[in-house]
Structure formats: C-alpha cells, structure tokens
Short mmCIF file of N, CA, C and O in Angstrom, two decimals:
data_model
loop_
_atom_site.label_atom_id
_atom_site.label_comp_id
_atom_site.label_asym_id
_atom_site.label_seq_id
_atom_site.Cartn_x
_atom_site.Cartn_y
_atom_site.Cartn_z
N MET Z 197 -10.88 9.13 -18.25
CA MET Z 197 -9.65 8.92 -17.96
C MET Z 197 -9.90 9.37 -16.21
O MET Z 197 -9.40 8.74 -15.62
N LYS Z 198 -10.17 10.71 -16.01
CA LYS Z 198 -10.52 10.95 -15.14
C LYS Z 198 -11.01 10.38 -14.01
O LYS Z 198 -11.28 9.86 -12.86
N ILE Z 199 -12.70 9.76 -14.23
CA ILE Z 199 -13.19 8.97 -13.56
C ILE Z 199 -12.84 7.65 -12.98
O ILE Z 199 -12.62 7.58 -11.83
N ALA Z 200 -11.79 7.07 -13.82
CA ALA Z 200 -10.90 5.64 -13.28
C ALA Z 200 -9.84 5.95 -12.81
O ALA Z 200 -9.79 5.28 -11.76
N VAL Z 201 -9.31 7.39 -12.52
CA VAL Z 201 -8.56 7.72 -11.82
C VAL Z 201 -8.91 7.95 -10.18
O VAL Z 201 -8.49 7.17 -9.53
N ILE Z 202 -10.19 8.57 -10.58
CA ILE Z 202 -11.09 8.69 -9.00
C ILE Z 202 -10.75 7.35 -8.76
O ILE Z 202 -10.74 6.85 -7.23
N ILE Z 203 -11.76 6.81 -8.73
CA ILE Z 203 -12.33 5.09 -8.53
C ILE Z 203 -10.91 4.15 -8.17
O ILE Z 203 -10.90 3.96 -7.11
N VAL Z 204 -9.99 4.63 -8.84
CA VAL Z 204 -8.65 3.76 -8.33
C VAL Z 204 -8.05 3.97 -7.20
O VAL Z 204 -7.74 3.53 -6.36
N ARG Z 205 -8.02 5.58 -7.36
CA ARG Z 205 -7.29 6.29 -6.02
C ARG Z 205 -8.05 5.96 -4.86
O ARG Z 205 -7.66 5.72 -3.55
N VAL Z 206 -9.45 5.71 -4.85
CA VAL Z 206 -10.35 5.85 -4.21
C VAL Z 206 -10.01 4.23 -3.12
O VAL Z 206 -10.03 4.25 -2.10
N LEU Z 207 -10.67 3.52 -4.05
CA LEU Z 207 -10.33 2.06 -3.79
C LEU Z 207 -9.33 1.99 -2.92
O LEU Z 207 -8.59 1.13 -1.79
N LEU Z 208 -7.64 2.37 -3.45
CA LEU Z 208 -6.54 1.99 -2.62
C LEU Z 208 -6.84 2.52 -1.39
O LEU Z 208 -5.85 2.40 -0.77
N ALA Z 209 -7.06 4.04 -1.55
CA ALA Z 209 -7.06 4.04 0.13
C ALA Z 209 -8.04 3.63 0.92
O ALA Z 209 -7.52 3.71 1.74
N ALA Z 210 -8.65 3.57 0.15
CA ALA Z 210 -9.90 2.69 0.97
C ALA Z 210 -9.13 1.08 1.81
O ALA Z 210 -9.46 1.30 2.66
N MET Z 211 -8.46 0.65 1.08
CA MET Z 211 -7.45 -0.96 1.46
C MET Z 211 -6.65 -0.63 2.71
O MET Z 211 -6.76 -1.06 3.49
N TYR Z 212 -6.11 0.96 2.24
CA TYR Z 212 -4.88 1.33 3.20
C TYR Z 212 -5.39 1.87 4.48
O TYR Z 212 -5.05 1.57 5.58
N LEU Z 213 -6.45 2.60 3.98
CA LEU Z 213 -7.36 3.54 5.64
C LEU Z 213 -7.65 2.03 6.56
O LEU Z 213 -7.66 2.12 7.38
N PHE Z 214 -8.48 1.16 5.34
CA PHE Z 214 -9.11 -0.08 6.43
C PHE Z 214 -7.87 -0.72 7.24
O PHE Z 214 -7.98 -1.26 8.32
N ALA Z 215 -6.91 -1.24 6.30
CA ALA Z 215 -5.85 -2.34 7.10
C ALA Z 215 -5.07 -1.15 8.43
O ALA Z 215 -4.83 -1.70 9.50
N SER Z 216 -4.92 -0.11 7.94
CA SER Z 216 -4.19 0.75 9.37
C SER Z 216 -5.12 1.15 10.54
O SER Z 216 -4.61 0.94 11.63
N VAL Z 217 -6.25 1.66 9.92
CA VAL Z 217 -7.29 1.71 11.21
C VAL Z 217 -7.59 0.74 12.06
O VAL Z 217 -7.69 0.88 13.01
N SER Z 218 -7.96 -0.43 11.13
CA SER Z 218 -8.26 -1.56 11.89
C SER Z 218 -6.86 -1.98 13.26
O SER Z 218 -7.29 -2.52 14.08
N TYR Z 219 -5.74 -1.76 12.41
CA TYR Z 219 -4.48 -2.10 13.33
C TYR Z 219 -4.77 -1.26 14.63
O TYR Z 219 -4.66 -1.41 15.79
N PHE Z 220 -4.63 -0.31 14.29
CA PHE Z 220 -4.92 0.90 15.42
C PHE Z 220 -5.56 0.66 16.52
O PHE Z 220 -5.60 1.20 17.79
N LEU Z 221 -6.92 0.81 15.76
CA LEU Z 221 -8.15 0.20 17.06
C LEU Z 221 -8.30 -1.59 17.22
O LEU Z 221 -8.73 -1.89 17.94
N ASN Z 222 -7.37 -2.13 17.12
CA ASN Z 222 -7.02 -3.41 17.37
C ASN Z 222 -8.65 -4.05 16.72
O ASN Z 222 -9.16 -4.95 18.08
N ILE Z 223 -8.84 -3.90 15.89
CA ILE Z 223 -10.16 -4.70 15.64
C ILE Z 223 -9.52 -5.90 14.49
O ILE Z 223 -10.57 -5.94 13.34
N MET Z 224 -8.47 -5.80 14.36
CA MET Z 224 -8.18 -6.78 12.93
C MET Z 224 -8.71 -8.43 12.64
O MET Z 224 -8.85 -8.91 13.95
N PRO Z 225 -9.29 -8.37 11.82
CA PRO Z 225 -9.47 -9.99 12.24
C PRO Z 225 -8.90 -11.02 12.67
O PRO Z 225 -7.52 -10.88 12.17
N LYS Z 226 -9.18 -12.23 12.80
CA LYS Z 226 -8.31 -13.10 12.90
C LYS Z 226 -7.49 -13.35 12.16
O LYS Z 226 -7.37 -13.67 11.22
N ALA Z 227 -5.92 -13.73 12.37
CA ALA Z 227 -4.97 -14.02 11.52
C ALA Z 227 -5.44 -15.16 11.05
O ALA Z 227 -5.54 -16.41 11.62
N PRO Z 228 -5.00 -15.52 9.44
CA PRO Z 228 -5.44 -17.12 9.12
C PRO Z 228 -3.87 -17.46 9.51
O PRO Z 228 -3.18 -17.23 10.07
N GLU Z 229 -4.22 -18.80 9.23
CA GLU Z 229 -3.09 -19.92 9.47
C GLU Z 229 -1.72 -19.41 8.81
O GLU Z 229 -2.08 -19.59 7.62
N MET Z 230 -0.56 -19.61 8.57
CA MET Z 230 0.42 -19.31 8.40
C MET Z 230 1.41 -20.33 8.08
O MET Z 230 1.56 -20.93 8.74
N THR Z 231 2.29 -19.89 7.15
CA THR Z 231 3.38 -21.37 7.16
C THR Z 231 4.64 -20.80 7.78
O THR Z 231 4.49 -20.04 8.63
N ALA Z 232 5.25 -22.04 8.11
CA ALA Z 232 6.75 -21.32 8.51
C ALA Z 232 7.13 -20.39 8.50
O ALA Z 232 7.69 -19.25 9.09
N ALA Z 233 7.38 -20.36 6.93
CA ALA Z 233 8.33 -19.17 6.39
C ALA Z 233 7.28 -17.92 6.69
O ALA Z 233 7.83 -16.83 7.21
N GLN Z 234 6.16 -18.01 6.43
CA GLN Z 234 5.71 -16.53 6.72
C GLN Z 234 5.39 -16.35 8.21
O GLN Z 234 5.60 -15.02 9.07
N THR Z 235 5.29 -17.54 9.38
CA THR Z 235 5.69 -17.14 10.68
C THR Z 235 7.02 -16.43 11.31
O THR Z 235 6.93 -15.79 11.86
N SER Z 236 7.87 -17.26 10.32
CA SER Z 236 9.07 -16.52 10.53
C SER Z 236 9.53 -15.12 10.59
O SER Z 236 10.34 -13.94 10.85
N PHE Z 237 8.89 -14.41 9.00
CA PHE Z 237 9.02 -12.96 8.75
C PHE Z 237 8.08 -12.49 9.53
O PHE Z 237 8.86 -11.10 9.73
N MET Z 238 7.06 -12.51 10.21
CA MET Z 238 6.21 -12.00 10.94
C MET Z 238 6.83 -11.94 12.35
O MET Z 238 6.91 -10.31 12.99
N THR Z 239 7.49 -12.76 12.63
CA THR Z 239 8.34 -12.61 14.02
C THR Z 239 9.28 -12.04 14.05
O THR Z 239 9.24 -11.29 14.99
N GLY Z 240 10.23 -12.00 12.66
CA GLY Z 240 11.22 -10.51 12.97
C GLY Z 240 10.23 -9.49 12.86
O GLY Z 240 10.99 -8.57 13.32
N MET Z 241 9.43 -9.33 12.38
CA MET Z 241 9.08 -7.99 12.08
C MET Z 241 8.30 -7.09 13.18
O MET Z 241 8.71 -6.13 13.69
N MET Z 242 7.56 -8.05 14.02
CA MET Z 242 7.34 -7.81 15.24
C MET Z 242 8.42 -7.80 16.84
O MET Z 242 8.38 -6.55 17.27
N ALA Z 243 9.67 -8.62 16.22
CA ALA Z 243 10.62 -8.08 16.88
C ALA Z 243 11.24 -6.91 17.13
O ALA Z 243 12.07 -6.59 17.95
N SER Z 244 11.42 -6.41 15.67
CA SER Z 244 11.56 -5.48 15.63
C SER Z 244 11.19 -3.98 16.26
O SER Z 244 11.44 -3.16 16.49
N VAL Z 245 9.66 -4.34 16.92
CA VAL Z 245 8.98 -3.45 17.81
C VAL Z 245 8.21 -1.94 16.84
O VAL Z 245 7.54 -1.65 16.82
N TYR Z 246 9.28 -1.53 16.13
CA TYR Z 246 9.14 -0.17 15.58
C TYR Z 246 8.29 -0.60 13.99
O TYR Z 246 7.49 0.28 14.01
N LEU Z 247 8.93 -1.63 13.71
CA LEU Z 247 8.86 -1.47 11.89
C LEU Z 247 7.25 -1.96 11.86
O LEU Z 247 6.90 -1.32 10.43
N PHE Z 248 6.48 -2.91 12.28
CA PHE Z 248 5.23 -2.79 11.72
C PHE Z 248 4.01 -1.44 12.23
O PHE Z 248 3.85 -1.12 11.24
N PRO Z 249 4.41 -0.89 13.26
CA PRO Z 249 3.46 0.52 13.68
C PRO Z 249 4.04 1.09 12.47
O PRO Z 249 3.37 1.87 12.07
N LEU Z 250 5.11 1.41 12.24
CA LEU Z 250 6.03 2.68 10.57
C LEU Z 250 5.09 2.48 9.90
O LEU Z 250 4.78 3.16 9.17
N ILE Z 251 5.00 0.95 9.12
CA ILE Z 251 4.76 0.77 8.34
C ILE Z 251 2.87 0.98 8.05
O ILE Z 251 2.78 1.90 6.89
N LYS Z 252 2.26 0.66 9.40
CA LYS Z 252 0.98 0.91 9.45
C LYS Z 252 0.61 2.69 9.71
O LYS Z 252 -0.39 3.02 8.88
N ILE Z 253 1.53 3.37 10.05
CA ILE Z 253 1.35 4.66 9.64
C ILE Z 253 1.65 5.21 8.69
O ILE Z 253 1.02 6.41 7.79
N THR Z 254 2.37 4.94 7.83
CA THR Z 254 2.70 5.43 6.52
C THR Z 254 1.28 4.67 5.61
O THR Z 254 0.82 5.40 4.73
N GLU Z 255 0.81 3.41 5.71
CA GLU Z 255 -0.45 3.20 5.10
C GLU Z 255 -1.78 4.41 5.38
O GLU Z 255 -2.49 5.11 4.45
N LEU Z 256 -1.84 4.95 6.66
CA LEU Z 256 -2.60 5.39 7.11
C LEU Z 256 -2.85 7.06 6.46
O LEU Z 256 -3.44 7.65 5.67
N VAL Z 257 -1.12 7.41 6.63
CA VAL Z 257 -0.81 8.74 6.09
C VAL Z 257 -0.86 8.55 4.13
O VAL Z 257 -1.72 9.57 3.70
N GLY Z 258 -0.32 7.59 3.77
CA GLY Z 258 -0.99 7.32 1.95
C GLY Z 258 -2.26 7.21 1.79
O GLY Z 258 -2.57 7.84 0.98
N GLY Z 259 -2.39 6.61 2.44
CA GLY Z 259 -4.23 6.56 2.55
C GLY Z 259 -4.83 7.76 2.46
O GLY Z 259 -5.97 8.54 1.77
N ILE Z 260 -4.64 8.35 3.34
CA ILE Z 260 -5.45 9.93 3.64
C ILE Z 260 -5.19 11.05 2.33
O ILE Z 260 -5.27 11.47 2.00
N LEU Z 261 -3.41 10.58 2.27
CA LEU Z 261 -3.15 11.63 0.62
C LEU Z 261 -4.01 10.98 -0.49
O LEU Z 261 -3.87 11.96 -1.08
N LEU Z 262 -4.00 9.57 -0.39
CA LEU Z 262 -4.73 9.74 -1.38
C LEU Z 262 -5.93 9.82 -2.10
O LEU Z 262 -6.97 10.03 -3.15
N LEU Z 263 -6.90 9.99 -0.57
CA LEU Z 263 -8.33 10.43 -0.46
C LEU Z 263 -7.98 11.88 -1.36
O LEU Z 263 -9.17 12.32 -1.68
N ILE Z 264 -7.28 12.85 -0.88
CA ILE Z 264 -7.27 13.96 -1.54
C ILE Z 264 -6.77 14.44 -2.41
O ILE Z 264 -5.41 13.96 -2.86
N ALA Z 265 -7.15 14.98 -3.82
CA ALA Z 265 -7.00 15.03 -5.04
C ALA Z 265 -5.85 15.57 -5.40
O ALA Z 265 -4.87 15.27 -6.20
N ARG Z 266 -5.54 16.86 -4.88
CA ARG Z 266 -4.67 17.50 -4.70
C ARG Z 266 -3.23 16.84 -4.18
O ARG Z 266 -1.84 16.88 -4.94
N THR Z 267 -3.18 15.82 -3.65
CA THR Z 267 -2.09 15.52 -2.58
C THR Z 267 -2.07 13.84 -3.04
O THR Z 267 -1.17 13.15 -2.82
N ALA Z 268 -2.85 13.31 -3.96
CA ALA Z 268 -3.25 11.87 -4.44
C ALA Z 268 -1.65 11.37 -5.25
O ALA Z 268 -1.02 10.47 -4.85
N PRO Z 269 -0.70 12.59 -6.07
CA PRO Z 269 0.66 11.97 -6.85
C PRO Z 269 1.70 11.89 -5.39
O PRO Z 269 2.33 10.95 -5.65
N LEU Z 270 1.87 12.62 -4.11
CA LEU Z 270 2.64 12.33 -3.19
C LEU Z 270 1.76 11.19 -2.34
O LEU Z 270 2.71 10.13 -2.15
N GLY Z 271 0.66 10.95 -2.02
CA GLY Z 271 0.32 9.51 -1.26
C GLY Z 271 0.43 8.45 -2.55
O GLY Z 271 0.80 7.22 -1.85
N ALA Z 272 0.28 8.02 -3.59
CA ALA Z 272 0.97 7.17 -4.60
C ALA Z 272 2.34 6.76 -4.26
O ALA Z 272 2.35 5.76 -4.30
N LEU Z 273 3.19 7.94 -4.45
CA LEU Z 273 4.81 7.80 -4.60
C LEU Z 273 4.67 6.99 -2.33
O LEU Z 273 5.56 6.35 -2.76
N ILE Z 274 4.31 7.53 -1.79
CA ILE Z 274 4.44 7.09 -0.23
C ILE Z 274 3.81 5.70 -0.26
O ILE Z 274 4.67 4.97 0.23
N ILE Z 275 3.06 5.97 -0.64
CA ILE Z 275 2.07 3.91 -0.31
C ILE Z 275 3.20 2.89 -1.46
O ILE Z 275 2.90 2.08 -0.79
N PHE Z 276 3.90 3.16 -2.53
CA PHE Z 276 4.46 2.36 -3.23
C PHE Z 276 5.45 1.50 -2.55
O PHE Z 276 5.18 0.15 -3.10
N PRO Z 277 6.39 2.22 -2.21
CA PRO Z 277 7.46 1.10 -1.15
C PRO Z 277 6.45 -0.13 -0.56
O PRO Z 277 6.84 -1.28 -0.50
N VAL Z 278 5.64 0.36 0.59
CA VAL Z 278 4.38 -0.65 1.07
C VAL Z 278 3.96 -1.66 -0.29
O VAL Z 278 3.92 -2.91 0.48
N THR Z 279 2.98 -0.88 -0.79
CA THR Z 279 2.78 -2.18 -1.86
C THR Z 279 3.55 -2.89 -2.52
O THR Z 279 3.08 -4.20 -2.49
N LEU Z 280 4.99 -2.43 -3.29
CA LEU Z 280 5.65 -3.51 -3.50
C LEU Z 280 5.87 -4.47 -2.45
O LEU Z 280 6.11 -5.98 -2.72
N ASN Z 281 6.07 -4.28 -1.17
CA ASN Z 281 6.73 -5.04 -0.26
C ASN Z 281 5.77 -6.39 0.00
O ASN Z 281 6.03 -7.37 0.46
N ILE Z 282 4.35 -5.64 -0.11
CA ILE Z 282 3.04 -6.51 0.16
C ILE Z 282 3.53 -7.48 -1.12
O ILE Z 282 2.95 -8.76 -0.57
N PHE Z 283 3.23 -7.01 -2.24
CA PHE Z 283 3.14 -8.09 -3.33
C PHE Z 283 4.57 -8.88 -2.97
O PHE Z 283 4.06 -10.01 -3.38
N LEU Z 284 5.35 -8.76 -3.13
CA LEU Z 284 6.57 -9.67 -2.79
C LEU Z 284 6.40 -10.37 -1.69
O LEU Z 284 6.65 -11.85 -2.06
N TYR Z 285 6.19 -10.18 -0.40
CA TYR Z 285 5.60 -11.18 0.84
C TYR Z 285 4.68 -12.10 0.07
O TYR Z 285 5.04 -13.36 0.66
N HIS Z 286 3.36 -11.45 -0.67
CA HIS Z 286 2.56 -12.99 -0.94
C HIS Z 286 3.07 -13.66 -2.28
O HIS Z 286 3.19 -14.41 -2.58
N ALA Z 287 3.90 -12.91 -3.04
CA ALA Z 287 4.60 -13.57 -4.07
C ALA Z 287 5.63 -14.77 -3.73
O ALA Z 287 5.69 -15.93 -4.21
N PHE Z 288 6.20 -14.18 -3.29
CA PHE Z 288 7.38 -15.34 -2.36
C PHE Z 288 6.69 -16.27 -1.26
O PHE Z 288 7.19 -17.36 -1.19
N LEU Z 289 5.96 -16.14 -0.15
CA LEU Z 289 5.72 -16.57 1.05
C LEU Z 289 4.07 -16.57 0.68
O LEU Z 289 3.57 -17.72 1.98
N GLY Z 290 3.17 -16.29 0.69
CA GLY Z 290 1.56 -16.44 0.62
C GLY Z 290 1.28 -16.49 -0.93
O GLY Z 290 0.50 -14.94 -0.94
N PRO Z 291 1.42 -17.07 -2.08
CA PRO Z 291 0.76 -16.79 -3.13
C PRO Z 291 -1.05 -16.99 -2.95
O PRO Z 291 -1.51 -16.65 -3.90
N LYS Z 292 -1.18 -17.46 -2.03
CA LYS Z 292 -2.78 -17.55 -2.03
C LYS Z 292 -3.73 -16.36 -2.29
O LYS Z 292 -4.41 -15.82 -2.81
N ASP Z 293 -3.24 -15.24 -1.62
CA ASP Z 293 -3.69 -13.84 -1.48
C ASP Z 293 -3.16 -12.86 -2.92
O ASP Z 293 -3.21 -11.53 -3.08
N LEU Z 294 -2.20 -13.94 -3.83
CA LEU Z 294 -1.59 -12.76 -4.64
C LEU Z 294 -2.49 -12.38 -6.07
O LEU Z 294 -2.20 -10.97 -5.88
N PRO Z 295 -3.75 -12.86 -6.24
CA PRO Z 295 -4.48 -11.80 -7.45
C PRO Z 295 -5.10 -10.29 -6.88
O PRO Z 295 -4.95 -9.56 -7.22
N MET Z 296 -5.60 -10.50 -5.54
CA MET Z 296 -6.13 -9.04 -4.57
C MET Z 296 -4.75 -8.39 -4.51
O MET Z 296 -4.48 -6.77 -5.20
N VAL Z 297 -3.33 -9.04 -4.32
CA VAL Z 297 -2.02 -7.74 -3.87
C VAL Z 297 -1.88 -7.12 -5.20
O VAL Z 297 -1.49 -6.26 -5.23
N ALA Z 298 -1.99 -7.97 -6.40
CA ALA Z 298 -1.42 -7.90 -7.74
C ALA Z 298 -2.34 -6.91 -7.91
O ALA Z 298 -1.60 -5.65 -8.54
N ALA Z 299 -3.48 -6.66 -7.61
CA ALA Z 299 -4.41 -5.40 -8.18
C ALA Z 299 -4.26 -4.35 -7.70
O ALA Z 299 -4.06 -3.34 -8.18
N MET Z 300 -3.90 -4.27 -6.20
CA MET Z 300 -3.19 -3.18 -5.54
C MET Z 300 -1.92 -2.40 -6.14
O MET Z 300 -1.88 -1.23 -6.41
N LEU Z 301 -1.20 -3.31 -6.46
CA LEU Z 301 0.55 -3.33 -7.37
C LEU Z 301 -0.21 -2.56 -8.89
O LEU Z 301 0.30 -1.16 -9.09
N LEU Z 302 -0.99 -3.18 -9.26
CA LEU Z 302 -1.49 -2.50 -10.47
C LEU Z 302 -2.38 -1.32 -10.14
O LEU Z 302 -1.84 0.07 -11.38
N PHE Z 303 -2.90 -0.59 -9.56
CA PHE Z 303 -3.89 0.47 -9.30
C PHE Z 303 -2.49 1.37 -8.97
O PHE Z 303 -2.64 2.43 -9.41
N ASN Z 304 -1.36 0.95 -7.96
CA ASN Z 304 -0.37 1.97 -7.72
C ASN Z 304 0.15 2.25 -9.15
O ASN Z 304 0.22 3.56 -9.47
N LEU Z 305 0.44 1.51 -9.43
CA LEU Z 305 1.20 1.53 -11.27
C LEU Z 305 0.24 2.25 -11.86
O LEU Z 305 1.02 3.18 -12.61
N PHE Z 306 -0.95 2.25 -11.99
CA PHE Z 306 -1.94 3.20 -12.76
C PHE Z 306 -2.04 4.28 -12.48
O PHE Z 306 -1.89 5.49 -13.52
N LEU Z 307 -1.50 4.75 -11.35
CA LEU Z 307 -1.99 6.04 -10.57
C LEU Z 307 -0.62 6.93 -11.03
O LEU Z 307 -0.30 7.76 -11.13
N PHE Z 308 0.50 5.89 -10.83
CA PHE Z 308 2.00 6.58 -11.65
C PHE Z 308 1.83 7.35 -12.91
O PHE Z 308 2.21 8.03 -12.78
N TYR Z 309 1.28 5.79 -13.54
CA TYR Z 309 0.69 6.29 -15.11
C TYR Z 309 0.19 7.80 -15.49
O TYR Z 309 0.35 8.84 -16.28
N ALA Z 310 -1.35 7.90 -14.38
CA ALA Z 310 -1.67 8.96 -14.36
C ALA Z 310 -1.56 10.24 -14.18
O ALA Z 310 -1.56 10.84 -14.40
N TYR Z 311 -0.44 10.05 -13.01
CA TYR Z 311 -0.16 11.75 -12.85
C TYR Z 311 1.77 11.80 -12.89
O TYR Z 311 2.49 12.58 -12.41
N ARG Z 312 2.00 10.95 -14.16
CA ARG Z 312 3.16 11.19 -14.70
C ARG Z 312 3.68 12.18 -14.74
O ARG Z 312 5.10 12.73 -14.45
N ALA Z 313 2.78 13.44 -15.06
CA ALA Z 313 3.27 14.74 -15.63
C ALA Z 313 3.43 15.25 -13.85
O ALA Z 313 4.53 16.38 -14.32
N LYS Z 314 3.30 14.97 -12.81
CA LYS Z 314 3.16 15.33 -12.00
C LYS Z 314 4.81 15.36 -11.19
O LYS Z 314 5.25 15.82 -10.79
N TYR Z 315 5.56 14.25 -11.80
CA TYR Z 315 6.35 13.41 -11.42
C TYR Z 315 7.68 13.79 -12.08
O TYR Z 315 9.07 13.75 -11.94
N LEU Z 316 7.48 14.47 -13.09
CA LEU Z 316 8.70 14.90 -14.48
C LEU Z 316 9.47 15.86 -14.21
O LEU Z 316 10.58 15.78 -14.05
N PRO Z 317 9.23 16.43 -13.28
CA PRO Z 317 10.13 18.16 -12.63
C PRO Z 317 11.05 17.26 -11.51
O PRO Z 317 12.36 17.65 -11.25
N ILE Z 318 11.09 16.11 -10.53
CA ILE Z 318 11.82 15.40 -9.91
C ILE Z 318 13.08 14.93 -11.03
O ILE Z 318 14.05 14.67 -10.75
N PHE Z 319 12.89 14.55 -12.16
CA PHE Z 319 13.73 14.06 -13.19
C PHE Z 319 14.55 14.91 -13.70
O PHE Z 319 15.11 15.20 -14.74
N SER Z 320 13.83 16.65 -13.91
CA SER Z 320 14.31 17.54 -14.93
C SER Z 320 15.67 18.23 -13.88
O SER Z 320 15.72 18.19 -13.10
N LYS Z 321 16.68 18.58 -14.72
CA LYS Z 321 17.63 19.36 -14.75
C LYS Z 321 17.77 20.41 -13.03
O LYS Z 321 16.34 21.32 -14.03
#
C-alpha cells in the first residue's frame, strides 16, 4: 500500500507540475481544436484575467505539496477542487480526454482514502 501511495502521489504531482510550469514558462503545446462550448468557457476564464493564473498557482502549490511526503495530505486536499473541475469540464464539454482525467480523479480519491486518518481531526469535536 505504501508503494502504491508513493506512485500515485508522484504521478499526480507530475501531472500538475508539468501543467503549471509549462503555463508559466509559456511552453504550452498548441491547444487542440475546441468546440463552441469549450471556446465559450475558455473565453470566460481568460476574460476574468485572474482565474486561470490562480488555478495554475494552485496546481503548482498542490503538486509541490504532493511531492513532499509530510505535506501530501494537504496537497491532495488543495488540488481536489481543481481535479474535480477538470473532470467536470471534460465530462460535459470535452469527453475525448475523459479517461485520463478520470484517472486523475481516481488518483486523488485514492490519496484521500490513503490519508483518511490525517483528515479525521477535521471532523472530530
């Protein structure tokens, strides 16, 4: 179980670190063709000016926290809303990449299960 947690933690961290670092270094690969709904959604995100950089900063911080074993439970907690929104975006607007995004969601849920003892104090009196 410990090895599986390490592998899942590092894979999830690598995905988020790659996505955020490539955004900030402006080395993003060319965006694929988008549908009208996807274009509308992304136009709205870009119009807000702050939202996309905030998401990328959250991905960077969450990825770094996931790499450090001591802070991995916090990293999994911070990155979950981003993972869920990416999953929902692909579920409703771009199902082509849904299998990879579903794996990311399952990785995050697996980490929640693995670190469940760390989260119990949040719910205790």
